[in-house]
PDB file of C-alpha atoms and ligand atoms in Angstrom:
ATOM      1  CA  UNK A  22      -2.781 -47.206  15.891  1.00  0.00           C
ATOM      2  CA  UNK A  23      -6.237 -48.360  14.882  1.00  0.00           C
ATOM      3  CA  UNK A  24      -6.549 -50.016  11.508  1.00  0.00           C
ATOM      4  CA  UNK A  25      -9.557 -51.206   9.514  1.00  0.00           C
ATOM      5  CA  UNK A  26      -8.546 -53.584   6.702  1.00  0.00           C
ATOM      6  CA  UNK A  27     -11.166 -54.377   4.064  1.00  0.00           C
ATOM      7  CA  UNK A  28     -13.903 -54.271   6.674  1.00  0.00           C
ATOM      8  CA  UNK A  29     -17.532 -54.877   5.743  1.00  0.00           C
ATOM      9  CA  UNK A  30     -20.600 -55.322   7.894  1.00  0.00           C
ATOM     10  CA  UNK A  31     -23.701 -57.013   6.590  1.00  0.00           C
ATOM     11  CA  UNK A  32     -26.827 -56.862   8.766  1.00  0.00           C
ATOM     12  CA  UNK A  33     -29.466 -59.584   8.572  1.00  0.00           C
ATOM     13  CA  UNK A  34     -27.455 -61.364   5.869  1.00  0.00           C
ATOM     14  CA  UNK A  35     -28.609 -58.905   3.236  1.00  0.00           C
ATOM     15  CA  UNK A  36     -27.909 -55.272   4.046  1.00  0.00           C
ATOM     16  CA  UNK A  37     -24.341 -54.028   3.720  1.00  0.00           C
ATOM     17  CA  UNK A  38     -24.020 -51.137   6.177  1.00  0.00           C
ATOM     18  CA  UNK A  39     -20.303 -50.529   5.638  1.00  0.00           C
ATOM     19  CA  UNK A  40     -18.306 -51.848   2.741  1.00  0.00           C
ATOM     20  CA  UNK A  41     -14.633 -52.488   2.210  1.00  0.00           C
ATOM     21  CA  UNK A  42     -13.449 -49.951   4.747  1.00  0.00           C
ATOM     22  CA  UNK A  43      -9.712 -49.262   4.834  1.00  0.00           C
ATOM     23  CA  UNK A  44      -8.748 -46.761   7.464  1.00  0.00           C
ATOM     24  CA  UNK A  45      -5.706 -46.039   9.599  1.00  0.00           C
ATOM     25  CA  UNK A  46      -5.986 -43.835  12.662  1.00  0.00           C
ATOM     26  CA  UNK A  47      -2.719 -42.816  14.304  1.00  0.00           C
ATOM     27  CA  UNK A  48      -2.297 -42.398  18.039  1.00  0.00           C
ATOM     28  CA  UNK A  49      -3.111 -38.830  19.025  1.00  0.00           C
ATOM     29  CA  UNK A  50      -5.182 -38.027  15.940  1.00  0.00           C
ATOM     30  CA  UNK A  51      -8.465 -36.107  15.954  1.00  0.00           C
ATOM     31  CA  UNK A  52     -10.750 -37.663  13.386  1.00  0.00           C
ATOM     32  CA  UNK A  53     -14.275 -36.793  12.324  1.00  0.00           C
ATOM     33  CA  UNK A  54     -16.360 -39.529  10.746  1.00  0.00           C
ATOM     34  CA  UNK A  55     -19.051 -37.745   8.783  1.00  0.00           C
ATOM     35  CA  UNK A  56     -21.934 -38.660   6.538  1.00  0.00           C
ATOM     36  CA  UNK A  57     -25.681 -38.433   6.409  1.00  0.00           C
ATOM     37  CA  UNK A  58     -27.947 -40.425   8.675  1.00  0.00           C
ATOM     38  CA  UNK A  59     -27.693 -44.093   7.701  1.00  0.00           C
ATOM     39  CA  UNK A  60     -24.251 -43.695   6.105  1.00  0.00           C
ATOM     40  CA  UNK A  61     -22.696 -46.213   8.498  1.00  0.00           C
ATOM     41  CA  UNK A  62     -20.986 -43.997  11.098  1.00  0.00           C
ATOM     42  CA  UNK A  63     -22.387 -45.749  14.167  1.00  0.00           C
ATOM     43  CA  UNK A  64     -21.670 -49.118  12.600  1.00  0.00           C
ATOM     44  CA  UNK A  65     -17.998 -48.162  12.298  1.00  0.00           C
ATOM     45  CA  UNK A  66     -17.973 -47.049  15.929  1.00  0.00           C
ATOM     46  CA  UNK A  67     -19.714 -50.224  17.118  1.00  0.00           C
ATOM     47  CA  UNK A  68     -17.147 -52.274  15.224  1.00  0.00           C
ATOM     48  CA  UNK A  69     -14.348 -50.405  16.953  1.00  0.00           C
ATOM     49  CA  UNK A  70     -15.958 -50.843  20.382  1.00  0.00           C
ATOM     50  CA  UNK A  71     -16.339 -54.537  19.601  1.00  0.00           C
ATOM     51  CA  UNK A  72     -20.090 -54.288  20.091  1.00  0.00           C
ATOM     52  CA  UNK A  73     -20.430 -56.042  16.754  1.00  0.00           C
ATOM     53  CA  UNK A  74     -18.023 -58.012  14.628  1.00  0.00           C
ATOM     54  CA  UNK A  75     -17.345 -57.434  10.935  1.00  0.00           C
ATOM     55  CA  UNK A  76     -18.757 -59.807   8.342  1.00  0.00           C
ATOM     56  CA  UNK A  77     -15.468 -59.452   6.534  1.00  0.00           C
ATOM     57  CA  UNK A  78     -12.051 -57.931   7.145  1.00  0.00           C
ATOM     58  CA  UNK A  79      -9.863 -57.270  10.150  1.00  0.00           C
ATOM     59  CA  UNK A  80      -9.740 -54.476  12.721  1.00  0.00           C
ATOM     60  CA  UNK A  81      -6.571 -54.036  14.751  1.00  0.00           C
ATOM     61  CA  UNK A  82      -5.923 -51.874  17.794  1.00  0.00           C
ATOM     62  CA  UNK A  83      -2.216 -51.438  18.550  1.00  0.00           C
ATOM     63  CA  UNK A  84      -1.581 -54.527  16.472  1.00  0.00           C
ATOM     64  CA  UNK A  85      -4.168 -56.688  18.249  1.00  0.00           C
ATOM     65  CA  UNK A  86      -6.867 -58.198  16.051  1.00  0.00           C
ATOM     66  CA  UNK A  87      -9.911 -57.095  18.029  1.00  0.00           C
ATOM     67  CA  UNK A  88     -12.315 -59.318  16.127  1.00  0.00           C
ATOM     68  CA  UNK A  89     -10.601 -62.250  17.814  1.00  0.00           C
ATOM     69  CA  UNK A  90     -10.914 -60.978  21.392  1.00  0.00           C
ATOM     70  CA  UNK A  91     -12.769 -63.484  23.543  1.00  0.00           C
ATOM     71  CA  UNK A  92     -16.014 -62.300  25.135  1.00  0.00           C
ATOM     72  CA  UNK A  93     -14.542 -62.374  28.621  1.00  0.00           C
ATOM     73  CA  UNK A  94     -11.742 -60.015  27.518  1.00  0.00           C
ATOM     74  CA  UNK A  95     -13.917 -57.459  25.733  1.00  0.00           C
ATOM     75  CA  UNK A  96     -14.422 -55.297  28.851  1.00  0.00           C
ATOM     76  CA  UNK A  97     -10.663 -55.107  29.334  1.00  0.00           C
ATOM     77  CA  UNK A  98     -10.208 -54.067  25.699  1.00  0.00           C
ATOM     78  CA  UNK A  99     -12.857 -51.337  26.025  1.00  0.00           C
ATOM     79  CA  UNK A 100     -11.055 -49.813  28.989  1.00  0.00           C
ATOM     80  CA  UNK A 101      -8.494 -48.434  26.540  1.00  0.00           C
ATOM     81  CA  UNK A 102     -11.249 -46.108  25.365  1.00  0.00           C
ATOM     82  CA  UNK A 103     -13.727 -43.624  26.780  1.00  0.00           C
ATOM     83  CA  UNK A 104     -17.170 -43.373  25.189  1.00  0.00           C
ATOM     84  CA  UNK A 105     -19.479 -40.442  24.674  1.00  0.00           C
ATOM     85  CA  UNK A 106     -22.949 -40.800  23.166  1.00  0.00           C
ATOM     86  CA  UNK A 107     -25.659 -38.485  21.904  1.00  0.00           C
ATOM     87  CA  UNK A 108     -27.944 -39.247  24.865  1.00  0.00           C
ATOM     88  CA  UNK A 109     -25.289 -38.725  27.617  1.00  0.00           C
ATOM     89  CA  UNK A 110     -26.159 -41.965  29.447  1.00  0.00           C
ATOM     90  CA  UNK A 111     -25.561 -40.609  32.949  1.00  0.00           C
ATOM     91  CA  UNK A 112     -26.811 -42.425  36.025  1.00  0.00           C
ATOM     92  CA  UNK A 113     -29.844 -40.355  37.073  1.00  0.00           C
ATOM     93  CA  UNK A 114     -29.687 -41.131  40.788  1.00  0.00           C
ATOM     94  CA  UNK A 115     -26.051 -40.113  41.158  1.00  0.00           C
ATOM     95  CA  UNK A 116     -24.723 -36.571  41.355  1.00  0.00           C
ATOM     96  CA  UNK A 117     -22.264 -35.157  38.827  1.00  0.00           C
ATOM     97  CA  UNK A 118     -19.398 -35.991  41.171  1.00  0.00           C
ATOM     98  CA  UNK A 119     -20.709 -39.504  41.812  1.00  0.00           C
ATOM     99  CA  UNK A 120     -21.264 -40.211  38.116  1.00  0.00           C
ATOM    100  CA  UNK A 121     -17.602 -39.516  37.427  1.00  0.00           C
ATOM    101  CA  UNK A 122     -16.365 -41.224  40.608  1.00  0.00           C
ATOM    102  CA  UNK A 123     -18.418 -44.311  39.721  1.00  0.00           C
ATOM    103  CA  UNK A 124     -16.328 -44.862  36.581  1.00  0.00           C
ATOM    104  CA  UNK A 125     -13.224 -44.938  38.786  1.00  0.00           C
ATOM    105  CA  UNK A 126     -14.835 -47.263  41.314  1.00  0.00           C
ATOM    106  CA  UNK A 127     -15.625 -49.648  38.467  1.00  0.00           C
ATOM    107  CA  UNK A 128     -11.915 -50.176  37.917  1.00  0.00           C
ATOM    108  CA  UNK A 129     -11.234 -50.383  41.656  1.00  0.00           C
ATOM    109  CA  UNK A 130      -9.437 -47.061  42.131  1.00  0.00           C
ATOM    110  CA  UNK A 131      -8.716 -46.200  45.741  1.00  0.00           C
ATOM    111  CA  UNK A 132     -10.791 -43.450  47.332  1.00  0.00           C
ATOM    112  CA  UNK A 133      -7.839 -41.109  47.746  1.00  0.00           C
ATOM    113  CA  UNK A 134      -7.163 -41.137  44.000  1.00  0.00           C
ATOM    114  CA  UNK A 135     -10.876 -40.646  43.323  1.00  0.00           C
ATOM    115  CA  UNK A 136     -11.040 -37.619  45.640  1.00  0.00           C
ATOM    116  CA  UNK A 137      -7.994 -36.157  43.910  1.00  0.00           C
ATOM    117  CA  UNK A 138      -8.907 -36.835  40.271  1.00  0.00           C
ATOM    118  CA  UNK A 139     -12.653 -36.137  40.069  1.00  0.00           C
ATOM    119  CA  UNK A 140     -12.379 -32.427  40.963  1.00  0.00           C
ATOM    120  CA  UNK A 141      -9.558 -32.016  38.432  1.00  0.00           C
ATOM    121  CA  UNK A 142     -11.623 -33.476  35.628  1.00  0.00           C
ATOM    122  CA  UNK A 143     -14.753 -31.544  36.600  1.00  0.00           C
ATOM    123  CA  UNK A 144     -12.684 -28.383  36.509  1.00  0.00           C
ATOM    124  CA  UNK A 145     -11.368 -29.315  33.056  1.00  0.00           C
ATOM    125  CA  UNK A 146     -14.936 -29.520  31.698  1.00  0.00           C
ATOM    126  CA  UNK A 147     -15.962 -26.373  33.601  1.00  0.00           C
ATOM    127  CA  UNK A 148     -18.360 -28.025  36.041  1.00  0.00           C
ATOM    128  CA  UNK A 149     -16.680 -27.571  39.405  1.00  0.00           C
ATOM    129  CA  UNK A 150     -19.671 -25.647  40.695  1.00  0.00           C
ATOM    130  CA  UNK A 151     -22.150 -28.340  39.628  1.00  0.00           C
ATOM    131  CA  UNK A 152     -20.528 -31.303  41.378  1.00  0.00           C
ATOM    132  CA  UNK A 153     -23.500 -31.828  43.708  1.00  0.00           C
ATOM    133  CA  UNK A 154     -26.170 -31.500  41.020  1.00  0.00           C
ATOM    134  CA  UNK A 155     -28.144 -34.410  39.613  1.00  0.00           C
ATOM    135  CA  UNK A 156     -28.310 -34.970  35.836  1.00  0.00           C
ATOM    136  CA  UNK A 157     -31.916 -33.749  35.588  1.00  0.00           C
ATOM    137  CA  UNK A 158     -30.829 -30.438  37.119  1.00  0.00           C
ATOM    138  CA  UNK A 159     -28.382 -29.793  34.276  1.00  0.00           C
ATOM    139  CA  UNK A 160     -28.684 -28.491  30.726  1.00  0.00           C
ATOM    140  CA  UNK A 161     -27.952 -30.846  27.831  1.00  0.00           C
ATOM    141  CA  UNK A 162     -24.543 -29.286  27.299  1.00  0.00           C
ATOM    142  CA  UNK A 163     -23.694 -29.691  30.969  1.00  0.00           C
ATOM    143  CA  UNK A 164     -24.816 -33.315  30.952  1.00  0.00           C
ATOM    144  CA  UNK A 165     -22.617 -33.980  27.953  1.00  0.00           C
ATOM    145  CA  UNK A 166     -19.692 -32.368  29.749  1.00  0.00           C
ATOM    146  CA  UNK A 167     -20.253 -34.749  32.661  1.00  0.00           C
ATOM    147  CA  UNK A 168     -20.278 -37.623  30.185  1.00  0.00           C
ATOM    148  CA  UNK A 169     -16.963 -36.389  28.775  1.00  0.00           C
ATOM    149  CA  UNK A 170     -15.507 -36.064  32.282  1.00  0.00           C
ATOM    150  CA  UNK A 171     -16.564 -39.641  32.952  1.00  0.00           C
ATOM    151  CA  UNK A 172     -15.086 -40.797  29.651  1.00  0.00           C
ATOM    152  CA  UNK A 173     -11.658 -39.287  30.365  1.00  0.00           C
ATOM    153  CA  UNK A 174     -11.387 -39.914  34.101  1.00  0.00           C
ATOM    154  CA  UNK A 175      -9.572 -43.235  33.720  1.00  0.00           C
ATOM    155  CA  UNK A 176      -7.103 -41.725  31.244  1.00  0.00           C
ATOM    156  CA  UNK A 177      -8.080 -43.722  28.167  1.00  0.00           C
ATOM    157  CA  UNK A 178      -5.904 -43.823  25.058  1.00  0.00           C
ATOM    158  CA  UNK A 179      -8.842 -42.741  22.908  1.00  0.00           C
ATOM    159  CA  UNK A 180     -12.201 -41.009  23.201  1.00  0.00           C
ATOM    160  CA  UNK A 181     -14.890 -42.354  20.908  1.00  0.00           C
ATOM    161  CA  UNK A 182     -17.869 -40.049  20.525  1.00  0.00           C
ATOM    162  CA  UNK A 183     -20.965 -40.914  18.486  1.00  0.00           C
ATOM    163  CA  UNK A 184     -22.957 -37.759  17.672  1.00  0.00           C
ATOM    164  CA  UNK A 185     -22.027 -36.124  20.990  1.00  0.00           C
ATOM    165  CA  UNK A 186     -23.552 -32.837  19.838  1.00  0.00           C
ATOM    166  CA  UNK A 187     -26.652 -34.410  18.301  1.00  0.00           C
ATOM    167  CA  UNK A 188     -29.002 -32.974  20.931  1.00  0.00           C
ATOM    168  CA  UNK A 189     -27.254 -29.645  21.386  1.00  0.00           C
ATOM    169  CA  UNK A 190     -27.552 -26.200  19.825  1.00  0.00           C
ATOM    170  CA  UNK A 191     -24.728 -24.744  17.726  1.00  0.00           C
ATOM    171  CA  UNK A 192     -23.211 -22.673  20.512  1.00  0.00           C
ATOM    172  CA  UNK A 193     -23.174 -25.538  23.015  1.00  0.00           C
ATOM    173  CA  UNK A 194     -21.827 -27.898  20.363  1.00  0.00           C
ATOM    174  CA  UNK A 195     -18.853 -25.574  19.914  1.00  0.00           C
ATOM    175  CA  UNK A 196     -18.090 -25.814  23.630  1.00  0.00           C
ATOM    176  CA  UNK A 197     -18.135 -29.600  23.433  1.00  0.00           C
ATOM    177  CA  UNK A 198     -15.751 -29.562  20.462  1.00  0.00           C
ATOM    178  CA  UNK A 199     -13.486 -27.184  22.350  1.00  0.00           C
ATOM    179  CA  UNK A 200     -13.283 -29.605  25.272  1.00  0.00           C
ATOM    180  CA  UNK A 201     -12.632 -32.562  22.951  1.00  0.00           C
ATOM    181  CA  UNK A 202      -9.913 -30.533  21.223  1.00  0.00           C
ATOM    182  CA  UNK A 203      -8.328 -29.786  24.587  1.00  0.00           C
ATOM    183  CA  UNK A 204      -8.368 -33.482  25.492  1.00  0.00           C
ATOM    184  CA  UNK A 205      -6.809 -34.287  22.130  1.00  0.00           C
ATOM    185  CA  UNK A 206      -4.045 -31.732  22.696  1.00  0.00           C
ATOM    186  CA  UNK A 207      -3.115 -33.616  25.841  1.00  0.00           C
ATOM    187  CA  UNK A 208      -2.378 -36.648  23.678  1.00  0.00           C
ATOM    188  CA  UNK A 209      -5.644 -38.596  23.620  1.00  0.00           C
ATOM    189  CA  UNK A 210      -6.910 -39.842  20.269  1.00  0.00           C
ATOM    190  CA  UNK A 211     -10.395 -38.473  19.523  1.00  0.00           C
ATOM    191  CA  UNK A 212     -12.761 -40.119  17.062  1.00  0.00           C
ATOM    192  CA  UNK A 213     -16.066 -38.367  16.632  1.00  0.00           C
ATOM    193  CA  UNK A 214     -18.965 -39.339  14.387  1.00  0.00           C
ATOM    194  CA  UNK A 215     -21.311 -36.558  13.343  1.00  0.00           C
ATOM    195  CA  UNK A 216     -23.727 -35.661  10.569  1.00  0.00           C
ATOM    196  CA  UNK A 217     -23.252 -31.951  11.331  1.00  0.00           C
ATOM    197  CA  UNK A 218     -21.092 -30.437   8.610  1.00  0.00           C
ATOM    198  CA  UNK A 219     -21.087 -27.011  10.245  1.00  0.00           C
ATOM    199  CA  UNK A 220     -19.139 -28.395  13.180  1.00  0.00           C
ATOM    200  CA  UNK A 221     -16.713 -30.272  10.975  1.00  0.00           C
ATOM    201  CA  UNK A 222     -16.075 -27.336   8.694  1.00  0.00           C
ATOM    202  CA  UNK A 223     -15.301 -25.063  11.618  1.00  0.00           C
ATOM    203  CA  UNK A 224     -12.425 -27.307  12.707  1.00  0.00           C
ATOM    204  CA  UNK A 225      -9.158 -28.061  10.976  1.00  0.00           C
ATOM    205  CA  UNK A 226      -9.241 -31.792  11.555  1.00  0.00           C
ATOM    206  CA  UNK A 227      -9.057 -34.960   9.541  1.00  0.00           C
ATOM    207  CA  UNK A 228     -12.400 -35.880   7.985  1.00  0.00           C
ATOM    208  CA  UNK A 229     -13.430 -39.312   6.787  1.00  0.00           C
ATOM    209  CA  UNK A 230     -16.694 -39.149   4.901  1.00  0.00           C
ATOM    210  CA  UNK A 231     -19.000 -42.103   4.466  1.00  0.00           C
ATOM    211  CA  UNK A 232     -21.711 -42.411   1.896  1.00  0.00           C
ATOM    212  CA  UNK A 233     -23.915 -45.491   1.907  1.00  0.00           C
ATOM    213  CA  UNK A 234     -21.276 -47.377   3.838  1.00  0.00           C
ATOM    214  CA  UNK A 235     -18.324 -46.476   1.634  1.00  0.00           C
ATOM    215  CA  UNK A 236     -15.514 -44.016   2.375  1.00  0.00           C
ATOM    216  CA  UNK A 237     -15.811 -41.384  -0.325  1.00  0.00           C
ATOM    217  CA  UNK A 238     -13.342 -38.889   1.132  1.00  0.00           C
ATOM    218  CA  UNK A 239     -10.456 -38.849   3.575  1.00  0.00           C
ATOM    219  CA  UNK A 240      -9.262 -35.293   4.018  1.00  0.00           C
ATOM    220  CA  UNK A 241      -6.143 -35.445   6.112  1.00  0.00           C
ATOM    221  CA  UNK A 242      -5.149 -31.865   6.699  1.00  0.00           C
ATOM    222  CA  UNK A 243      -7.578 -29.107   5.964  1.00  0.00           C
ATOM    223  CA  UNK A 244     -11.097 -29.914   5.024  1.00  0.00           C
ATOM    224  CA  UNK A 245     -14.125 -27.887   4.191  1.00  0.00           C
ATOM    225  CA  UNK A 246     -16.775 -29.983   2.546  1.00  0.00           C
ATOM    226  CA  UNK A 247     -19.013 -27.912   0.361  1.00  0.00           C
ATOM    227  CA  UNK A 248     -22.423 -29.522   0.607  1.00  0.00           C
ATOM    228  CA  UNK A 249     -23.742 -27.521  -2.327  1.00  0.00           C
ATOM    229  CA  UNK A 250     -21.590 -29.738  -4.560  1.00  0.00           C
ATOM    230  CA  UNK A 251     -23.204 -32.907  -3.210  1.00  0.00           C
ATOM    231  CA  UNK A 252     -25.579 -34.736  -5.470  1.00  0.00           C
TER     232      UNK A 252
HETATM  233  N1  ADP B 318     -28.771 -53.844  13.941  1.00  0.00           N
HETATM  234  C1  ADP B 318     -29.075 -53.513  12.691  1.00  0.00           C
HETATM  235  N2  ADP B 318     -29.776 -54.346  11.900  1.00  0.00           N
HETATM  236  C2  ADP B 318     -30.063 -54.014  10.628  1.00  0.00           C
HETATM  237  N3  ADP B 318     -29.679 -52.889  10.025  1.00  0.00           N
HETATM  238  C3  ADP B 318     -28.974 -52.021  10.757  1.00  0.00           C
HETATM  239  C4  ADP B 318     -28.629 -52.278  12.117  1.00  0.00           C
HETATM  240  N4  ADP B 318     -27.919 -51.217  12.578  1.00  0.00           N
HETATM  241  C5  ADP B 318     -27.820 -50.342  11.567  1.00  0.00           C
HETATM  242  N5  ADP B 318     -28.457 -50.814  10.466  1.00  0.00           N
HETATM  243  C6  ADP B 318     -28.560 -50.136   9.164  1.00  0.00           C
HETATM  244  O1  ADP B 318     -27.249 -49.840   8.721  1.00  0.00           O
HETATM  245  C7  ADP B 318     -27.210 -48.555   8.087  1.00  0.00           C
HETATM  246  C8  ADP B 318     -26.147 -47.708   8.749  1.00  0.00           C
HETATM  247  O2  ADP B 318     -26.570 -47.425  10.071  1.00  0.00           O
HETATM  248  P1  ADP B 318     -25.684 -46.582  11.072  1.00  0.00           P
HETATM  249  O3  ADP B 318     -24.343 -47.159  11.117  1.00  0.00           O
HETATM  250  O4  ADP B 318     -26.449 -46.496  12.335  1.00  0.00           O
HETATM  251  O5  ADP B 318     -25.623 -45.164  10.325  1.00  0.00           O
HETATM  252  P2  ADP B 318     -25.335 -43.693  10.878  1.00  0.00           P
HETATM  253  O6  ADP B 318     -24.782 -43.807  12.236  1.00  0.00           O
HETATM  254  O7  ADP B 318     -24.391 -43.093   9.882  1.00  0.00           O
HETATM  255  O8  ADP B 318     -26.648 -42.978  10.851  1.00  0.00           O
HETATM  256  C9  ADP B 318     -28.617 -47.994   8.194  1.00  0.00           C
HETATM  257  O9  ADP B 318     -29.274 -48.182   6.968  1.00  0.00           O
HETATM  258  C10 ADP B 318     -29.254 -48.809   9.283  1.00  0.00           C
HETATM  259  O10 ADP B 318     -30.637 -48.961   9.085  1.00  0.00           O
HETATM  260 MG1   MG B 319     -25.378 -43.003  14.051  1.00  0.00          MG
END
């Protein structure tokens, strides 16, 4: 379980980006963090990834207070999670296969395991036929699918995605959500930040909505946020 307890983040000693956040995320949940640009979604994600520390409050991951993790242990902590970002962040000089294999090499997997696992994951994201392609030979949706393959290859407990569909059209975004849903069904926690209410409303998932750094809604079962009622 991931738990935020009274978490606030103040930037430059004056701007409160997220305020008094209390949030529990159970293992195996699929959670959307929504809100307009500037609402504090990425700040919450950065706090969870331990890229930044809160100004106040405590964040625990499986009972461990992550704000107290020493710098030299941060990489080990992050290995529990797979990350997906809006801009894909693939290595341009490596093929699709090599991009995914590289993530396994980073944790010293043996080559036999790599040769076995990479094709399985590429098949899961529907890219078996693009294994030898380079990132600049792929569409945005395909690049994001490679990024997802790379994020799941080491079997993380959770996938953390910050605006993974931010550069994609509606149809391609749906495919990405479908893949994330599939990963979630296999038991992986998925936490996805997005400003796109169309995506969120098309899924029956938990929605935590931020507004100016404060949680204004936490819809646990079925959510359809009607933007026309927003002020
Ligand atoms: N490093 C930073 N220094 C100062 N202000 C920041 C920093 N990062 C984010 N902010 C501010 O915090 C607010 C929330 O940002 P962010 O978490 O990126 O929102 P979102 O991801 O919802 O668009 C914004 O007003 C942004 O300008
Ligand atoms: Mg953001």
